[in-house]
Amino acid sequence: MKQIPKILLIYTGGTIGMIMDFKTGALENFNFNELLTYVPELNLLDCSISTKSFKKPIDSSNMNPDYWVRLTTIIEKNYDTYDGFVVLHGSDTMSYTASVISFMTENLAKPIIFTGSQLPIGDLRTDAKENLITSIQLAALQHKGNPRIAEVCLYFEYKLYRANRTTKINAQHFQAFASLNYPPLAESGVELSINEEALLIPNRRKKFRVFKELGKGIVLLKMFPGMDAQTFRHIVSYDEIQGLIIETYGSGNVTTQTWFLSGLKKLIGRGIPVINVTQCSGGSVNMGLYHTSVALKKLGVISGKDITTEAAVAKLMYLLGHGISSKSFRTIFETSLRGEMS
Ligand code: ASP
């Protein structure tokens, strides 16, 4: 007899799992075990669904590496039992979590699909139901006995994206996410259409494992005209700093003032990796294209190419956790590990 796919639905928190308390008018988390009461349509899906919830669901603004370890531990313990995972998460930091999980889950050969919603599941006009139902359907897709999708994804408002390519772009619209440097992996219309060519191909012979020792001491600095020399010096002379990401202008450009460049030079001299990512939502860093990025290249700043800031933070934590030497750090960072850069 044909076995139906088994999906594990993990609830971490966020708007999607909330209902209105009619007495107080405030939004609160609903009892996740009663999910079927709110979305009876789940009974109609051609897969079996089990659920797990964080004991205390959180607003994703409180997300942190300890929760990431908790989440990957749930996936690790249940990896062999389930065919796919759907993670319900607040949209605010979903791209950060989903990006980091894409690095922490090594040799992944099953789908982990993140979703959430802009309106609570208990709201009449909610976007939660479609997001939830289609995410489960996508996670349950099979091809020749294997999951059709085998990577960490984010599904929102009719589009499935590679998670580590996404950014939250809107706080109000149902279309809250974008992936400007990589096409959607699937789109939901009258049919679910899969963009086969865009999918990652897993190596099913390698054993799945979870990496949990994320590095600490990361600083993320957004360039802006008028950045103060004193403040910058203070940041780069911080003892505990392990890695710096600079969000630069356009194709990777920065101010050429001496205090800025010499601050970076000192940091790189201490063996601290400095990553250049663009503050534009789309496009790529290209150091050397303009005079204002030539010095960065000479100093040994690492190019984030077309990586998102969220994925750069995730990758930096992941690589620092591996204790990679400063010699090979640049080569490894500039190599795509999970399809996060072109
Ligand atoms: N503040 C909420 C969160 O990120 C918003 C949402 O769920 O979309 O947890």
PDB file of N, CA, C and O in Angstrom, residues 155-203:
ATOM      1  N   TYR A 155       7.793  30.071   2.367  1.00  0.00           N
ATOM      2  CA  TYR A 155       6.586  30.219   1.537  1.00  0.00           C
ATOM      3  C   TYR A 155       5.735  31.363   2.076  1.00  0.00           C
ATOM      4  O   TYR A 155       5.425  31.412   3.272  1.00  0.00           O
ATOM      5  N   PHE A 156       5.354  32.262   1.205  1.00  0.00           N
ATOM      6  CA  PHE A 156       4.512  33.385   1.602  1.00  0.00           C
ATOM      7  C   PHE A 156       3.772  33.908   0.379  1.00  0.00           C
ATOM      8  O   PHE A 156       4.385  34.118  -0.668  1.00  0.00           O
ATOM      9  N   GLU A 157       2.473  34.092   0.522  1.00  0.00           N
ATOM     10  CA  GLU A 157       1.665  34.744  -0.515  1.00  0.00           C
ATOM     11  C   GLU A 157       1.948  34.180  -1.913  1.00  0.00           C
ATOM     12  O   GLU A 157       2.408  34.873  -2.816  1.00  0.00           O
ATOM     13  N   TYR A 158       1.674  32.911  -2.068  1.00  0.00           N
ATOM     14  CA  TYR A 158       1.702  32.199  -3.360  1.00  0.00           C
ATOM     15  C   TYR A 158       3.095  31.915  -3.913  1.00  0.00           C
ATOM     16  O   TYR A 158       3.207  31.441  -5.035  1.00  0.00           O
ATOM     17  N   LYS A 159       4.141  32.243  -3.166  1.00  0.00           N
ATOM     18  CA  LYS A 159       5.473  31.963  -3.716  1.00  0.00           C
ATOM     19  C   LYS A 159       6.351  31.198  -2.720  1.00  0.00           C
ATOM     20  O   LYS A 159       6.379  31.503  -1.529  1.00  0.00           O
ATOM     21  N   LEU A 160       7.044  30.200  -3.273  1.00  0.00           N
ATOM     22  CA  LEU A 160       8.025  29.467  -2.476  1.00  0.00           C
ATOM     23  C   LEU A 160       9.405  29.967  -2.883  1.00  0.00           C
ATOM     24  O   LEU A 160       9.749  29.972  -4.076  1.00  0.00           O
ATOM     25  N   TYR A 161      10.171  30.397  -1.884  1.00  0.00           N
ATOM     26  CA  TYR A 161      11.508  30.937  -2.155  1.00  0.00           C
ATOM     27  C   TYR A 161      12.579  30.072  -1.507  1.00  0.00           C
ATOM     28  O   TYR A 161      12.312  29.395  -0.504  1.00  0.00           O
ATOM     29  N   ARG A 162      13.815  30.161  -2.044  1.00  0.00           N
ATOM     30  CA  ARG A 162      14.942  29.623  -1.272  1.00  0.00           C
ATOM     31  C   ARG A 162      15.084  30.562  -0.078  1.00  0.00           C
ATOM     32  O   ARG A 162      15.262  31.786  -0.246  1.00  0.00           O
ATOM     33  N   ALA A 163      15.037  29.975   1.140  1.00  0.00           N
ATOM     34  CA  ALA A 163      14.972  30.795   2.350  1.00  0.00           C
ATOM     35  C   ALA A 163      16.117  31.789   2.463  1.00  0.00           C
ATOM     36  O   ALA A 163      15.914  32.958   2.797  1.00  0.00           O
ATOM     37  N   ASN A 164      17.340  31.310   2.150  1.00  0.00           N
ATOM     38  CA  ASN A 164      18.485  32.200   2.375  1.00  0.00           C
ATOM     39  C   ASN A 164      18.650  33.256   1.284  1.00  0.00           C
ATOM     40  O   ASN A 164      19.657  33.945   1.238  1.00  0.00           O
ATOM     41  N   ARG A 165      17.643  33.385   0.434  1.00  0.00           N
ATOM     42  CA  ARG A 165      17.643  34.454  -0.573  1.00  0.00           C
ATOM     43  C   ARG A 165      16.595  35.512  -0.252  1.00  0.00           C
ATOM     44  O   ARG A 165      16.411  36.459  -1.013  1.00  0.00           O
ATOM     45  N   THR A 166      15.876  35.325   0.859  1.00  0.00           N
ATOM     46  CA  THR A 166      14.725  36.197   1.121  1.00  0.00           C
ATOM     47  C   THR A 166      15.026  37.336   2.098  1.00  0.00           C
ATOM     48  O   THR A 166      15.951  37.266   2.906  1.00  0.00           O
ATOM     49  N   THR A 167      14.172  38.352   1.994  1.00  0.00           N
ATOM     50  CA  THR A 167      14.209  39.496   2.908  1.00  0.00           C
ATOM     51  C   THR A 167      12.762  39.922   3.141  1.00  0.00           C
ATOM     52  O   THR A 167      11.958  39.892   2.204  1.00  0.00           O
ATOM     53  N   LYS A 168      12.463  40.323   4.355  1.00  0.00           N
ATOM     54  CA  LYS A 168      11.131  40.887   4.591  1.00  0.00           C
ATOM     55  C   LYS A 168      11.120  42.290   4.032  1.00  0.00           C
ATOM     56  O   LYS A 168      11.966  43.112   4.381  1.00  0.00           O
ATOM     57  N   ILE A 169      10.169  42.573   3.166  1.00  0.00           N
ATOM     58  CA  ILE A 169      10.160  43.876   2.500  1.00  0.00           C
ATOM     59  C   ILE A 169       8.932  44.724   2.848  1.00  0.00           C
ATOM     60  O   ILE A 169       8.863  45.880   2.475  1.00  0.00           O
ATOM     61  N   ASN A 170       7.937  44.122   3.494  1.00  0.00           N
ATOM     62  CA  ASN A 170       6.743  44.917   3.755  1.00  0.00           C
ATOM     63  C   ASN A 170       6.072  44.492   5.058  1.00  0.00           C
ATOM     64  O   ASN A 170       5.908  43.303   5.315  1.00  0.00           O
ATOM     65  N   ALA A 171       5.727  45.475   5.874  1.00  0.00           N
ATOM     66  CA  ALA A 171       5.131  45.169   7.170  1.00  0.00           C
ATOM     67  C   ALA A 171       3.603  45.091   7.098  1.00  0.00           C
ATOM     68  O   ALA A 171       2.961  44.678   8.062  1.00  0.00           O
ATOM     69  N   GLN A 172       3.029  45.509   5.975  1.00  0.00           N
ATOM     70  CA  GLN A 172       1.572  45.507   5.859  1.00  0.00           C
ATOM     71  C   GLN A 172       1.021  44.569   4.789  1.00  0.00           C
ATOM     72  O   GLN A 172       0.012  43.919   4.987  1.00  0.00           O
ATOM     73  N   HIS A 173       1.700  44.542   3.655  1.00  0.00           N
ATOM     74  CA  HIS A 173       1.158  43.754   2.539  1.00  0.00           C
ATOM     75  C   HIS A 173       1.240  42.263   2.810  1.00  0.00           C
ATOM     76  O   HIS A 173       2.154  41.804   3.486  1.00  0.00           O
ATOM     77  N   PHE A 174       0.303  41.516   2.222  1.00  0.00           N
ATOM     78  CA  PHE A 174       0.379  40.064   2.344  1.00  0.00           C
ATOM     79  C   PHE A 174       1.665  39.565   1.680  1.00  0.00           C
ATOM     80  O   PHE A 174       2.257  38.598   2.098  1.00  0.00           O
ATOM     81  N   GLN A 175       2.051  40.251   0.611  1.00  0.00           N
ATOM     82  CA  GLN A 175       3.334  39.877  -0.004  1.00  0.00           C
ATOM     83  C   GLN A 175       4.457  40.546   0.788  1.00  0.00           C
ATOM     84  O   GLN A 175       4.920  41.641   0.467  1.00  0.00           O
ATOM     85  N   ALA A 176       4.875  39.868   1.856  1.00  0.00           N
ATOM     86  CA  ALA A 176       5.797  40.481   2.805  1.00  0.00           C
ATOM     87  C   ALA A 176       7.257  40.210   2.484  1.00  0.00           C
ATOM     88  O   ALA A 176       8.143  40.836   3.048  1.00  0.00           O
ATOM     89  N   PHE A 177       7.503  39.235   1.607  1.00  0.00           N
ATOM     90  CA  PHE A 177       8.895  38.834   1.339  1.00  0.00           C
ATOM     91  C   PHE A 177       9.257  38.981  -0.136  1.00  0.00           C
ATOM     92  O   PHE A 177       8.389  38.947  -1.005  1.00  0.00           O
ATOM     93  N   ALA A 178      10.542  39.131  -0.363  1.00  0.00           N
ATOM     94  CA  ALA A 178      11.026  39.157  -1.745  1.00  0.00           C
ATOM     95  C   ALA A 178      12.333  38.390  -1.802  1.00  0.00           C
ATOM     96  O   ALA A 178      13.043  38.245  -0.794  1.00  0.00           O
ATOM     97  N   SER A 179      12.624  37.904  -2.992  1.00  0.00           N
ATOM     98  CA  SER A 179      13.905  37.236  -3.250  1.00  0.00           C
ATOM     99  C   SER A 179      14.391  37.845  -4.558  1.00  0.00           C
ATOM    100  O   SER A 179      14.041  37.383  -5.630  1.00  0.00           O
ATOM    101  N   LEU A 180      15.129  38.941  -4.415  1.00  0.00           N
ATOM    102  CA  LEU A 180      15.426  39.731  -5.617  1.00  0.00           C
ATOM    103  C   LEU A 180      16.556  39.160  -6.457  1.00  0.00           C
ATOM    104  O   LEU A 180      16.671  39.461  -7.637  1.00  0.00           O
ATOM    105  N   ASN A 181      17.384  38.326  -5.845  1.00  0.00           N
ATOM    106  CA  ASN A 181      18.518  37.797  -6.609  1.00  0.00           C
ATOM    107  C   ASN A 181      18.377  36.332  -7.001  1.00  0.00           C
ATOM    108  O   ASN A 181      19.323  35.729  -7.501  1.00  0.00           O
ATOM    109  N   TYR A 182      17.191  35.757  -6.744  1.00  0.00           N
ATOM    110  CA  TYR A 182      16.994  34.361  -7.130  1.00  0.00           C
ATOM    111  C   TYR A 182      15.511  34.143  -7.406  1.00  0.00           C
ATOM    112  O   TYR A 182      14.671  34.637  -6.659  1.00  0.00           O
ATOM    113  N   PRO A 183      15.183  33.401  -8.464  1.00  0.00           N
ATOM    114  CA  PRO A 183      13.758  33.231  -8.803  1.00  0.00           C
ATOM    115  C   PRO A 183      13.035  32.355  -7.785  1.00  0.00           C
ATOM    116  O   PRO A 183      13.676  31.544  -7.096  1.00  0.00           O
ATOM    117  N   PRO A 184      11.708  32.469  -7.717  1.00  0.00           N
ATOM    118  CA  PRO A 184      10.947  31.592  -6.813  1.00  0.00           C
ATOM    119  C   PRO A 184      11.149  30.121  -7.199  1.00  0.00           C
ATOM    120  O   PRO A 184      11.332  29.810  -8.378  1.00  0.00           O
ATOM    121  N   LEU A 185      11.109  29.258  -6.195  1.00  0.00           N
ATOM    122  CA  LEU A 185      11.275  27.821  -6.458  1.00  0.00           C
ATOM    123  C   LEU A 185       9.951  27.212  -6.916  1.00  0.00           C
ATOM    124  O   LEU A 185       9.935  26.177  -7.574  1.00  0.00           O
ATOM    125  N   ALA A 186       8.864  27.858  -6.528  1.00  0.00           N
ATOM    126  CA  ALA A 186       7.551  27.360  -6.930  1.00  0.00           C
ATOM    127  C   ALA A 186       6.546  28.492  -6.805  1.00  0.00           C
ATOM    128  O   ALA A 186       6.762  29.445  -6.051  1.00  0.00           O
ATOM    129  N   GLU A 187       5.466  28.381  -7.572  1.00  0.00           N
ATOM    130  CA  GLU A 187       4.389  29.376  -7.462  1.00  0.00           C
ATOM    131  C   GLU A 187       3.076  28.639  -7.373  1.00  0.00           C
ATOM    132  O   GLU A 187       2.868  27.616  -8.026  1.00  0.00           O
ATOM    133  N   SER A 188       2.197  29.210  -6.558  1.00  0.00           N
ATOM    134  CA  SER A 188       0.897  28.588  -6.378  1.00  0.00           C
ATOM    135  C   SER A 188      -0.149  29.398  -7.116  1.00  0.00           C
ATOM    136  O   SER A 188      -0.388  30.566  -6.804  1.00  0.00           O
ATOM    137  N   GLY A 189      -0.723  28.773  -8.126  1.00  0.00           N
ATOM    138  CA  GLY A 189      -1.827  29.393  -8.853  1.00  0.00           C
ATOM    139  C   GLY A 189      -2.920  28.360  -8.898  1.00  0.00           C
ATOM    140  O   GLY A 189      -3.146  27.662  -7.895  1.00  0.00           O
ATOM    141  N   VAL A 190      -3.548  28.198 -10.043  1.00  0.00           N
ATOM    142  CA  VAL A 190      -4.542  27.134 -10.162  1.00  0.00           C
ATOM    143  C   VAL A 190      -3.834  25.796  -9.913  1.00  0.00           C
ATOM    144  O   VAL A 190      -4.379  24.879  -9.307  1.00  0.00           O
ATOM    145  N   GLU A 191      -2.580  25.733 -10.357  1.00  0.00           N
ATOM    146  CA  GLU A 191      -1.758  24.553 -10.047  1.00  0.00           C
ATOM    147  C   GLU A 191      -0.515  24.994  -9.280  1.00  0.00           C
ATOM    148  O   GLU A 191      -0.146  26.162  -9.328  1.00  0.00           O
ATOM    149  N   LEU A 192       0.121  24.024  -8.648  1.00  0.00           N
ATOM    150  CA  LEU A 192       1.407  24.323  -8.019  1.00  0.00           C
ATOM    151  C   LEU A 192       2.466  24.143  -9.095  1.00  0.00           C
ATOM    152  O   LEU A 192       2.636  23.028  -9.601  1.00  0.00           O
ATOM    153  N   SER A 193       3.138  25.215  -9.478  1.00  0.00           N
ATOM    154  CA  SER A 193       4.149  25.001 -10.522  1.00  0.00           C
ATOM    155  C   SER A 193       5.545  25.115  -9.921  1.00  0.00           C
ATOM    156  O   SER A 193       5.898  26.100  -9.260  1.00  0.00           O
ATOM    157  N   ILE A 194       6.317  24.074 -10.135  1.00  0.00           N
ATOM    158  CA  ILE A 194       7.656  23.972  -9.536  1.00  0.00           C
ATOM    159  C   ILE A 194       8.692  24.401 -10.567  1.00  0.00           C
ATOM    160  O   ILE A 194       8.648  23.961 -11.713  1.00  0.00           O
ATOM    161  N   ASN A 195       9.604  25.244 -10.153  1.00  0.00           N
ATOM    162  CA  ASN A 195      10.691  25.687 -11.019  1.00  0.00           C
ATOM    163  C   ASN A 195      11.868  24.717 -10.819  1.00  0.00           C
ATOM    164  O   ASN A 195      12.810  24.999 -10.081  1.00  0.00           O
ATOM    165  N   GLU A 196      11.756  23.563 -11.468  1.00  0.00           N
ATOM    166  CA  GLU A 196      12.711  22.458 -11.257  1.00  0.00           C
ATOM    167  C   GLU A 196      14.174  22.914 -11.336  1.00  0.00           C
ATOM    168  O   GLU A 196      15.011  22.515 -10.537  1.00  0.00           O
ATOM    169  N   GLU A 197      14.451  23.751 -12.333  1.00  0.00           N
ATOM    170  CA  GLU A 197      15.851  24.153 -12.555  1.00  0.00           C
ATOM    171  C   GLU A 197      16.430  24.963 -11.404  1.00  0.00           C
ATOM    172  O   GLU A 197      17.649  25.055 -11.248  1.00  0.00           O
ATOM    173  N   ALA A 198      15.548  25.580 -10.624  1.00  0.00           N
ATOM    174  CA  ALA A 198      16.043  26.445  -9.543  1.00  0.00           C
ATOM    175  C   ALA A 198      16.311  25.664  -8.255  1.00  0.00           C
ATOM    176  O   ALA A 198      16.935  26.180  -7.328  1.00  0.00           O
ATOM    177  N   LEU A 199      15.844  24.398  -8.196  1.00  0.00           N
ATOM    178  CA  LEU A 199      15.956  23.636  -6.940  1.00  0.00           C
ATOM    179  C   LEU A 199      17.381  23.136  -6.685  1.00  0.00           C
ATOM    180  O   LEU A 199      18.105  22.813  -7.624  1.00  0.00           O
ATOM    181  N   LEU A 200      17.724  23.046  -5.413  1.00  0.00           N
ATOM    182  CA  LEU A 200      19.019  22.438  -5.043  1.00  0.00           C
ATOM    183  C   LEU A 200      18.904  20.926  -5.185  1.00  0.00           C
ATOM    184  O   LEU A 200      17.876  20.347  -4.840  1.00  0.00           O
ATOM    185  N   ILE A 201      19.973  20.302  -5.664  1.00  0.00           N
ATOM    186  CA  ILE A 201      19.950  18.836  -5.778  1.00  0.00           C
ATOM    187  C   ILE A 201      20.713  18.267  -4.580  1.00  0.00           C
ATOM    188  O   ILE A 201      21.901  18.553  -4.396  1.00  0.00           O
ATOM    189  N   PRO A 202      20.025  17.484  -3.737  1.00  0.00           N
ATOM    190  CA  PRO A 202      20.697  16.977  -2.529  1.00  0.00           C
ATOM    191  C   PRO A 202      21.594  15.791  -2.840  1.00  0.00           C
ATOM    192  O   PRO A 202      21.393  15.107  -3.844  1.00  0.00           O
ATOM    193  N   ASN A 203      22.567  15.578  -1.976  1.00  0.00           N
ATOM    194  CA  ASN A 203      23.376  14.379  -2.074  1.00  0.00           C
ATOM    195  C   ASN A 203      22.832  13.411  -1.020  1.00  0.00           C
ATOM    196  O   ASN A 203      23.131  13.533   0.163  1.00  0.00           O
TER     197      ASN A 203
END
